[in-house]
Short mmCIF file of C-alpha atoms in Angstrom, two decimals:
data_model
loop_
_atom_site.label_atom_id
_atom_site.label_comp_id
_atom_site.label_asym_id
_atom_site.label_seq_id
_atom_site.Cartn_x
_atom_site.Cartn_y
_atom_site.Cartn_z
CA UNK A 1 46.87 -53.74 70.52
CA UNK A 2 44.50 -51.78 68.34
CA UNK A 3 44.99 -48.77 70.57
CA UNK A 4 48.80 -49.00 70.08
CA UNK A 5 48.45 -49.28 66.27
CA UNK A 6 46.20 -46.20 66.30
CA UNK A 7 48.88 -44.22 68.16
CA UNK A 8 51.51 -45.37 65.69
CA UNK A 9 49.34 -44.27 62.80
CA UNK A 10 48.82 -40.84 64.37
CA UNK A 11 52.53 -40.50 65.03
CA UNK A 12 53.32 -41.44 61.41
CA UNK A 13 50.81 -38.85 60.11
CA UNK A 14 52.36 -36.23 62.36
CA UNK A 15 55.91 -37.10 61.19
CA UNK A 16 54.83 -36.86 57.53
CA UNK A 17 53.30 -33.44 58.22
CA UNK A 18 56.48 -32.24 59.99
CA UNK A 19 58.63 -33.57 57.14
CA UNK A 20 56.37 -31.88 54.58
CA UNK A 21 56.51 -28.60 56.52
CA UNK A 22 60.28 -28.74 56.60
CA UNK A 23 60.17 -29.42 52.86
CA UNK A 24 58.02 -26.32 52.48
CA UNK A 25 60.47 -24.32 54.53
CA UNK A 26 63.34 -25.50 52.41
CA UNK A 27 61.74 -24.15 49.27
CA UNK A 28 62.44 -20.68 47.88
CA UNK A 29 62.10 -18.24 50.72
CA UNK A 30 60.18 -15.04 50.78
CA UNK A 31 62.32 -12.08 49.70
CA UNK A 32 61.14 -8.78 51.04
CA UNK A 33 63.63 -6.81 48.92
CA UNK A 34 64.48 -7.94 45.46
CA UNK A 35 66.06 -6.48 42.35
CA UNK A 36 66.13 -7.65 38.78
CA UNK A 37 68.00 -10.94 38.52
CA UNK A 38 70.30 -9.61 35.80
CA UNK A 39 70.93 -6.28 37.53
CA UNK A 40 74.42 -4.82 37.32
CA UNK A 41 75.77 -2.01 39.51
CA UNK A 42 75.17 1.51 38.28
CA UNK A 43 78.19 2.47 36.08
CA UNK A 44 80.23 5.12 37.73
CA UNK A 45 82.73 6.92 35.46
CA UNK A 46 84.38 10.28 35.21
CA UNK A 47 81.29 12.01 33.96
CA UNK A 48 79.15 13.56 36.62
CA UNK A 49 75.63 12.39 37.50
CA UNK A 50 72.66 14.59 38.24
CA UNK A 51 69.93 12.91 40.31
CA UNK A 52 66.63 14.35 39.28
CA UNK A 53 63.78 14.87 41.73
CA UNK A 54 62.01 11.57 42.50
CA UNK A 55 58.74 10.85 40.78
CA UNK A 56 56.73 9.20 43.54
CA UNK A 57 53.17 7.90 43.22
CA UNK A 58 50.93 6.39 45.85
CA UNK A 59 47.96 4.18 45.01
CA UNK A 60 45.57 1.60 46.33
CA UNK A 61 46.72 -1.85 45.26
CA UNK A 62 43.31 -3.21 44.25
CA UNK A 63 41.91 -0.14 42.43
CA UNK A 64 44.95 1.96 41.55
CA UNK A 65 43.16 4.95 43.08
CA UNK A 66 45.51 7.57 44.47
CA UNK A 67 46.01 7.52 48.26
CA UNK A 68 47.60 9.92 50.72
CA UNK A 69 51.31 9.31 51.17
CA UNK A 70 51.38 10.07 54.88
CA UNK A 71 50.33 6.61 56.04
CA UNK A 72 52.70 4.77 53.73
CA UNK A 73 55.99 6.54 53.72
CA UNK A 74 58.15 8.49 56.17
CA UNK A 75 58.16 12.29 56.01
CA UNK A 76 60.35 13.80 53.27
CA UNK A 77 60.17 10.52 51.39
CA UNK A 78 61.32 11.86 48.02
CA UNK A 79 64.09 13.97 49.49
CA UNK A 80 65.30 11.00 51.57
CA UNK A 81 65.51 8.76 48.56
CA UNK A 82 67.45 11.34 46.60
CA UNK A 83 69.88 11.99 49.45
CA UNK A 84 70.48 8.29 50.03
CA UNK A 85 71.10 7.68 46.32
CA UNK A 86 73.40 10.65 46.02
CA UNK A 87 75.31 9.53 49.10
CA UNK A 88 75.74 5.96 47.76
CA UNK A 89 76.87 7.30 44.41
CA UNK A 90 79.51 9.42 46.17
CA UNK A 91 80.63 6.32 48.13
CA UNK A 92 81.15 4.61 44.80
CA UNK A 93 83.36 7.48 43.65
CA UNK A 94 80.91 9.19 41.36
CA UNK A 95 80.90 12.88 40.85
CA UNK A 96 77.39 13.93 41.82
CA UNK A 97 75.95 17.21 40.71
CA UNK A 98 73.63 18.24 43.49
CA UNK A 99 71.24 21.00 42.81
CA UNK A 100 68.12 21.99 44.74
CA UNK A 101 65.52 21.31 42.08
CA UNK A 102 61.84 21.50 42.32
CA UNK A 103 59.65 18.59 41.25
CA UNK A 104 58.38 20.29 38.11
CA UNK A 105 61.93 20.74 36.88
CA UNK A 106 62.38 16.99 36.52
CA UNK A 107 61.78 17.17 32.80
CA UNK A 108 64.13 15.39 30.39
CA UNK A 109 65.62 18.72 29.37
CA UNK A 110 66.30 19.93 32.92
CA UNK A 111 69.95 19.04 32.66
CA UNK A 112 70.66 20.91 29.41
CA UNK A 113 71.49 24.28 31.05
CA UNK A 114 74.09 22.51 33.15
CA UNK A 115 75.91 20.86 30.24
CA UNK A 116 78.35 23.76 29.71
CA UNK A 117 79.46 23.60 33.34
CA UNK A 118 79.53 19.80 33.57
CA UNK A 119 80.50 18.22 30.24
CA UNK A 120 79.28 14.66 29.71
CA UNK A 121 76.60 15.08 32.39
CA UNK A 122 74.32 12.12 32.86
CA UNK A 123 70.96 12.14 34.62
CA UNK A 124 69.50 9.56 36.95
CA UNK A 125 65.70 9.46 36.94
CA UNK A 126 64.10 7.69 39.86
CA UNK A 127 60.50 6.56 39.99
CA UNK A 128 58.71 5.03 42.94
CA UNK A 129 55.27 3.46 42.94
CA UNK A 130 53.96 2.77 46.43
CA UNK A 131 50.96 0.40 46.50
CA UNK A 132 48.87 0.26 49.65
CA UNK A 133 47.23 -3.10 49.94
CA UNK A 134 45.64 -5.04 52.80
CA UNK A 135 47.14 -6.10 56.11
CA UNK A 136 47.96 -9.71 56.90
CA UNK A 137 45.86 -11.71 59.37
CA UNK A 138 45.59 -15.06 61.04
CA UNK A 139 42.46 -16.51 62.51
CA UNK A 140 43.47 -19.27 64.95
CA UNK A 141 39.93 -20.68 65.11
CA UNK A 142 39.59 -21.63 61.47
CA UNK A 143 43.20 -21.42 60.27
CA UNK A 144 42.48 -18.57 57.78
CA UNK A 145 45.70 -16.81 57.00
CA UNK A 146 46.97 -14.13 54.61
CA UNK A 147 50.02 -11.96 54.30
CA UNK A 148 50.07 -8.23 53.77
CA UNK A 149 50.42 -7.21 50.12
CA UNK A 150 51.81 -3.66 50.39
CA UNK A 151 54.75 -2.87 48.16
CA UNK A 152 57.02 -0.10 46.86
CA UNK A 153 58.44 -0.52 43.41
CA UNK A 154 61.55 1.47 42.46
CA UNK A 155 62.87 2.15 38.96
CA UNK A 156 66.07 3.93 38.08
CA UNK A 157 67.20 5.01 34.59
CA UNK A 158 70.57 6.54 33.92
CA UNK A 159 70.79 8.34 30.56
CA UNK A 160 72.97 10.74 28.74
CA UNK A 161 71.80 14.32 29.08
CA UNK A 162 72.43 15.31 25.52
CA UNK A 163 71.56 12.20 23.58
CA UNK A 164 69.04 10.64 25.90
CA UNK A 165 70.66 7.20 25.40
CA UNK A 166 69.94 4.90 28.32
CA UNK A 167 73.22 3.82 29.88
CA UNK A 168 71.73 1.72 32.69
CA UNK A 169 68.37 0.83 34.21
CA UNK A 170 67.24 -1.31 37.06
CA UNK A 171 64.15 -2.11 39.12
CA UNK A 172 63.75 -3.17 42.73
CA UNK A 173 60.84 -4.02 44.97
CA UNK A 174 60.22 -3.66 48.68
CA UNK A 175 57.32 -5.83 49.68
CA UNK A 176 56.24 -3.62 52.56
CA UNK A 177 55.44 0.02 53.15
CA UNK A 178 58.63 2.11 53.44
CA UNK A 179 57.28 3.60 56.67
CA UNK A 180 56.98 0.17 58.30
CA UNK A 181 60.44 -1.10 57.20
CA UNK A 182 62.93 1.81 57.21
CA UNK A 183 66.03 -0.37 57.17
CA UNK A 184 64.80 -2.50 54.28
CA UNK A 185 63.76 0.66 52.50
CA UNK A 186 67.44 1.69 52.48
CA UNK A 187 68.34 -1.80 51.32
CA UNK A 188 65.86 -1.52 48.46
CA UNK A 189 67.59 1.65 47.33
CA UNK A 190 70.94 -0.17 47.42
CA UNK A 191 69.40 -3.04 45.48
CA UNK A 192 68.12 -0.57 42.94
CA UNK A 193 71.62 0.73 42.39
CA UNK A 194 72.78 -2.86 41.96
CA UNK A 195 74.86 -2.77 45.15
CA UNK A 196 73.33 -5.58 47.17
CA UNK A 197 71.55 -8.80 46.59
CA UNK A 198 68.13 -9.45 48.10
CA UNK A 199 67.50 -9.83 51.78
CA UNK A 200 65.88 -12.97 53.05
CA UNK A 201 63.11 -12.83 55.48
CA UNK A 202 61.74 -13.69 58.36
CA UNK A 203 58.29 -14.61 59.21
CA UNK B 1 -20.90 -12.21 58.36
CA UNK B 2 -18.68 -14.17 60.69
CA UNK B 3 -15.26 -13.12 62.00
CA UNK B 4 -13.61 -15.72 59.75
CA UNK B 5 -15.23 -14.19 56.70
CA UNK B 6 -14.14 -10.71 57.75
CA UNK B 7 -10.59 -11.94 58.29
CA UNK B 8 -10.54 -13.49 54.80
CA UNK B 9 -11.82 -10.29 53.26
CA UNK B 10 -9.14 -8.27 55.02
CA UNK B 11 -6.34 -10.69 53.98
CA UNK B 12 -7.53 -10.69 50.38
CA UNK B 13 -7.87 -6.94 50.32
CA UNK B 14 -4.38 -6.62 51.77
CA UNK B 15 -2.95 -8.96 49.16
CA UNK B 16 -4.79 -6.99 46.49
CA UNK B 17 -3.27 -3.71 47.72
CA UNK B 18 0.21 -5.27 47.72
CA UNK B 19 -0.18 -6.64 44.22
CA UNK B 20 -1.61 -3.39 42.88
CA UNK B 21 1.07 -1.23 44.52
CA UNK B 22 3.76 -3.54 43.09
CA UNK B 23 2.20 -3.23 39.67
CA UNK B 24 2.14 0.53 40.04
CA UNK B 25 5.74 0.36 41.06
CA UNK B 26 6.63 -1.62 37.94
CA UNK B 27 4.88 0.91 35.73
CA UNK B 28 6.72 3.77 37.32
CA UNK B 29 9.95 1.85 36.89
CA UNK B 30 9.16 1.34 33.22
CA UNK B 31 8.72 5.02 32.71
CA UNK B 32 11.85 5.76 34.67
CA UNK B 33 14.01 3.41 32.61
CA UNK B 34 13.07 5.10 29.33
CA UNK B 35 16.70 6.10 28.73
CA UNK B 36 18.30 5.94 25.30
CA UNK B 37 20.34 2.78 25.00
CA UNK B 38 24.08 3.27 25.33
CA UNK B 39 25.82 2.52 22.12
CA UNK B 40 28.10 -0.38 22.85
CA UNK B 41 30.17 -2.82 20.86
CA UNK B 42 30.04 -6.48 21.75
CA UNK B 43 33.23 -8.27 22.47
CA UNK B 44 32.75 -11.50 20.56
CA UNK B 45 36.24 -12.28 19.39
CA UNK B 46 39.26 -11.77 21.62
CA UNK B 47 42.91 -11.79 20.72
CA UNK B 48 45.09 -12.86 23.65
CA UNK B 49 48.47 -11.15 23.32
CA UNK B 50 51.42 -13.02 24.86
CA UNK B 51 51.22 -12.55 28.65
CA UNK B 52 54.00 -10.39 30.07
CA UNK B 53 55.81 -11.34 33.26
CA UNK B 54 56.89 -8.00 34.76
CA UNK B 55 57.64 -9.39 38.20
CA UNK B 56 60.91 -8.64 40.00
CA UNK B 57 61.99 -12.10 41.19
CA UNK B 58 65.42 -13.51 41.59
CA UNK B 59 64.38 -17.04 42.40
CA UNK B 60 62.22 -19.50 40.61
CA UNK B 61 59.60 -17.86 38.40
CA UNK B 62 56.02 -18.97 38.29
CA UNK B 63 54.80 -19.97 34.83
CA UNK B 64 52.62 -16.95 34.23
CA UNK B 65 52.35 -17.52 30.48
CA UNK B 66 50.74 -20.91 30.91
CA UNK B 67 48.48 -19.83 33.78
CA UNK B 68 47.24 -16.74 31.87
CA UNK B 69 46.57 -18.68 28.68
CA UNK B 70 44.65 -21.39 30.53
CA UNK B 71 42.58 -18.84 32.43
CA UNK B 72 41.78 -16.87 29.23
CA UNK B 73 40.72 -20.07 27.41
CA UNK B 74 38.42 -21.01 30.31
CA UNK B 75 36.96 -17.52 30.47
CA UNK B 76 36.29 -17.40 26.71
CA UNK B 77 34.78 -20.87 26.69
CA UNK B 78 32.46 -19.95 29.51
CA UNK B 79 31.28 -16.77 27.79
CA UNK B 80 31.28 -18.36 24.30
CA UNK B 81 33.86 -15.94 22.96
CA UNK B 82 36.27 -16.86 20.24
CA UNK B 83 39.85 -16.71 21.51
CA UNK B 84 42.74 -16.13 19.16
CA UNK B 85 46.23 -16.47 20.66
CA UNK B 86 48.63 -14.02 19.06
CA UNK B 87 52.34 -14.66 18.83
CA UNK B 88 53.63 -11.08 18.96
CA UNK B 89 52.99 -8.66 21.76
CA UNK B 90 54.57 -5.93 23.79
CA UNK B 91 57.74 -6.57 25.76
CA UNK B 92 58.22 -5.88 29.47
CA UNK B 93 58.99 -2.17 29.05
CA UNK B 94 56.13 -1.56 26.62
CA UNK B 95 53.66 -3.39 28.89
CA UNK B 96 54.00 -0.69 31.53
CA UNK B 97 50.80 1.25 32.13
CA UNK B 98 52.38 4.59 31.32
CA UNK B 99 53.91 3.22 28.15
CA UNK B 100 50.57 1.74 27.05
CA UNK B 101 48.73 4.97 27.84
CA UNK B 102 51.20 7.01 25.84
CA UNK B 103 51.54 4.41 23.04
CA UNK B 104 50.99 5.58 19.50
CA UNK B 105 47.73 4.24 17.98
CA UNK B 106 49.79 2.88 15.06
CA UNK B 107 51.82 0.78 17.49
CA UNK B 108 48.70 -0.64 19.15
CA UNK B 109 47.27 -1.43 15.70
CA UNK B 110 50.48 -3.30 14.89
CA UNK B 111 49.74 -5.81 17.65
CA UNK B 112 47.54 -8.75 16.96
CA UNK B 113 46.25 -10.13 13.66
CA UNK B 114 44.52 -8.01 11.04
CA UNK B 115 40.77 -8.00 11.03
CA UNK B 116 40.46 -8.40 14.81
CA UNK B 117 39.44 -5.58 17.11
CA UNK B 118 39.72 -6.51 20.80
CA UNK B 119 43.03 -7.56 22.28
CA UNK B 120 43.56 -8.77 25.85
CA UNK B 121 46.90 -8.15 27.53
CA UNK B 122 47.68 -9.70 30.92
CA UNK B 123 50.72 -8.44 32.84
CA UNK B 124 52.00 -10.04 36.08
CA UNK B 125 53.15 -7.30 38.44
CA UNK B 126 54.14 -9.34 41.45
CA UNK B 127 53.89 -12.93 42.67
CA UNK B 128 55.18 -14.14 46.04
CA UNK B 129 54.72 -16.90 48.54
CA UNK B 130 55.70 -16.82 52.19
CA UNK B 131 56.15 -19.37 54.94
CA UNK B 132 54.52 -18.46 58.26
CA UNK B 133 52.71 -20.85 60.58
CA UNK B 134 51.23 -22.14 57.41
CA UNK B 135 51.92 -20.52 54.04
CA UNK B 136 50.51 -17.63 52.08
CA UNK B 137 50.65 -16.42 48.52
CA UNK B 138 50.05 -12.95 47.02
CA UNK B 139 49.78 -12.05 43.38
CA UNK B 140 48.98 -8.88 41.53
CA UNK B 141 48.27 -8.57 37.82
CA UNK B 142 47.08 -5.90 35.42
CA UNK B 143 44.69 -6.60 32.55
CA UNK B 144 44.14 -4.36 29.54
CA UNK B 145 41.61 -4.57 26.78
CA UNK B 146 43.13 -2.83 23.76
CA UNK B 147 41.02 -1.58 20.86
CA UNK B 148 42.82 -1.93 17.53
CA UNK B 149 40.31 0.34 15.81
CA UNK B 150 40.99 3.35 17.98
CA UNK B 151 44.54 2.20 18.83
CA UNK B 152 43.99 2.80 22.55
CA UNK B 153 43.11 1.14 25.86
CA UNK B 154 39.39 0.46 26.10
CA UNK B 155 39.43 -0.95 29.59
CA UNK B 156 41.90 -1.87 32.29
CA UNK B 157 41.76 -3.38 35.77
CA UNK B 158 43.84 -4.83 38.53
CA UNK B 159 43.52 -8.39 39.70
CA UNK B 160 44.69 -9.22 43.20
CA UNK B 161 44.97 -12.77 44.57
CA UNK B 162 45.58 -13.66 48.22
CA UNK B 163 45.63 -17.20 49.36
CA UNK B 164 46.79 -18.96 52.48
CA UNK B 165 46.56 -22.11 54.55
CA UNK B 166 47.38 -22.21 58.23
CA UNK B 167 49.15 -24.82 60.34
CA UNK B 168 51.51 -27.64 59.54
CA UNK B 169 49.39 -28.74 56.62
CA UNK B 170 49.61 -25.22 55.21
CA UNK B 171 53.41 -25.27 55.50
CA UNK B 172 53.49 -28.43 53.36
CA UNK B 173 51.73 -26.65 50.53
CA UNK B 174 53.96 -23.57 50.30
CA UNK B 175 55.04 -24.59 46.83
CA UNK B 176 51.49 -24.21 45.52
CA UNK B 177 50.74 -20.83 47.06
CA UNK B 178 52.34 -18.60 44.37
CA UNK B 179 50.55 -20.29 41.50
CA UNK B 180 47.26 -20.43 43.45
CA UNK B 181 47.48 -16.72 44.17
CA UNK B 182 48.32 -16.02 40.52
CA UNK B 183 45.29 -17.97 39.32
CA UNK B 184 43.09 -16.12 41.78
CA UNK B 185 44.46 -12.77 40.56
CA UNK B 186 43.92 -13.63 36.88
CA UNK B 187 40.36 -14.83 37.65
CA UNK B 188 39.70 -11.65 39.62
CA UNK B 189 40.85 -9.46 36.73
CA UNK B 190 38.98 -11.39 34.01
CA UNK B 191 35.65 -11.36 35.88
CA UNK B 192 35.80 -7.55 35.80
CA UNK B 193 36.17 -7.40 32.04
CA UNK B 194 33.12 -5.93 30.30
CA UNK B 195 31.42 -7.98 27.56
CA UNK B 196 30.14 -4.86 25.91
CA UNK B 197 32.33 -1.82 25.63
CA UNK B 198 30.41 1.50 25.37
CA UNK B 199 31.45 3.38 22.29
CA UNK B 200 32.24 6.52 24.24
CA UNK B 201 34.65 4.59 26.43
CA UNK B 202 36.99 3.73 23.62
CA UNK B 203 40.04 5.87 23.90
CA UNK B 204 39.75 6.40 27.65
CA UNK B 205 42.94 7.00 29.55
CA UNK B 206 43.47 3.97 31.76
CA UNK B 207 43.44 4.96 35.38
CA UNK B 208 45.78 2.23 36.60
#
């Protein structure tokens, strides 16, 4: 009799744990790609847009010391971002002014010489901060567990070339290294432009 | 003289040598540490600027303001510092590291109450929790000590918090992971904060 009661008790504890786990699973899920909650799509009008060279930085998460980009991002990272953004802007019907510009020409006044040719020109500045953190792990013997904390944070600001007035800005985050998650890296760029909502993840 | 006596003499002599050599070492150390004291200012009173939540989250936000204030109160109580909680502080855009680094000294001086010097600013950069076979939480914050006198950043640091609990029991506690990670990150950042800021460090450019 006592043996049966013990089994019932164990079963009850197990059921409570399963119910609690399901409750945990039902809570807000992990979003690998997210944008600002009040983000609106990038405004596309008649006036052309010049996408300036991407300002990309790579640092250690814990110390903010600079790190090599090779382990964190795919080759031609900055060029790939710029091409993807230009392509998405064209899909939206924007007139994109594409010029081969060097990184040091990404100053605020870089667009001024182009104003006579493209009246009403606006510039899109893109900034990426890639933080290299620690890997996730799970120790089945003692239950120790942690998730990776790498991230790439994107910021885009669209402003008037002549006045410098900000017409639009948005931020997005990819909670992984772009090299490890190429598809979600593209999604993060779409989220930055306000084109998609977040993606849900996954374990 | 018996063997026992000889042994005692050797042991005592050995101990004497050890003691003398240690004393000599201390004397050498004393001479070696004859360095002029670094001029430093004590941080005795601290103004806590309103914490800034700079996370990118579409879902439910973690109450960073409350967590940061509680942690700062605990920290100041432990170190017997006077904490003053300011009502006005930088907004999300101004709490960016580049913006703070490039901020005009006049703007920094406009933060916090008059007569105070050291201001602590805590910024939440990211907070997440994740369900795996168990649950995990990650948080990342930036902490800045601003000097009103020089109108610049005197010190800055990152605080990273990683927490997790495996198994079914861990899955039950997913709701607590984000706030646990955030508390760990705040604690991590605050423990790095110097109690004395060398005078020549005021006006450094923050490396974050």
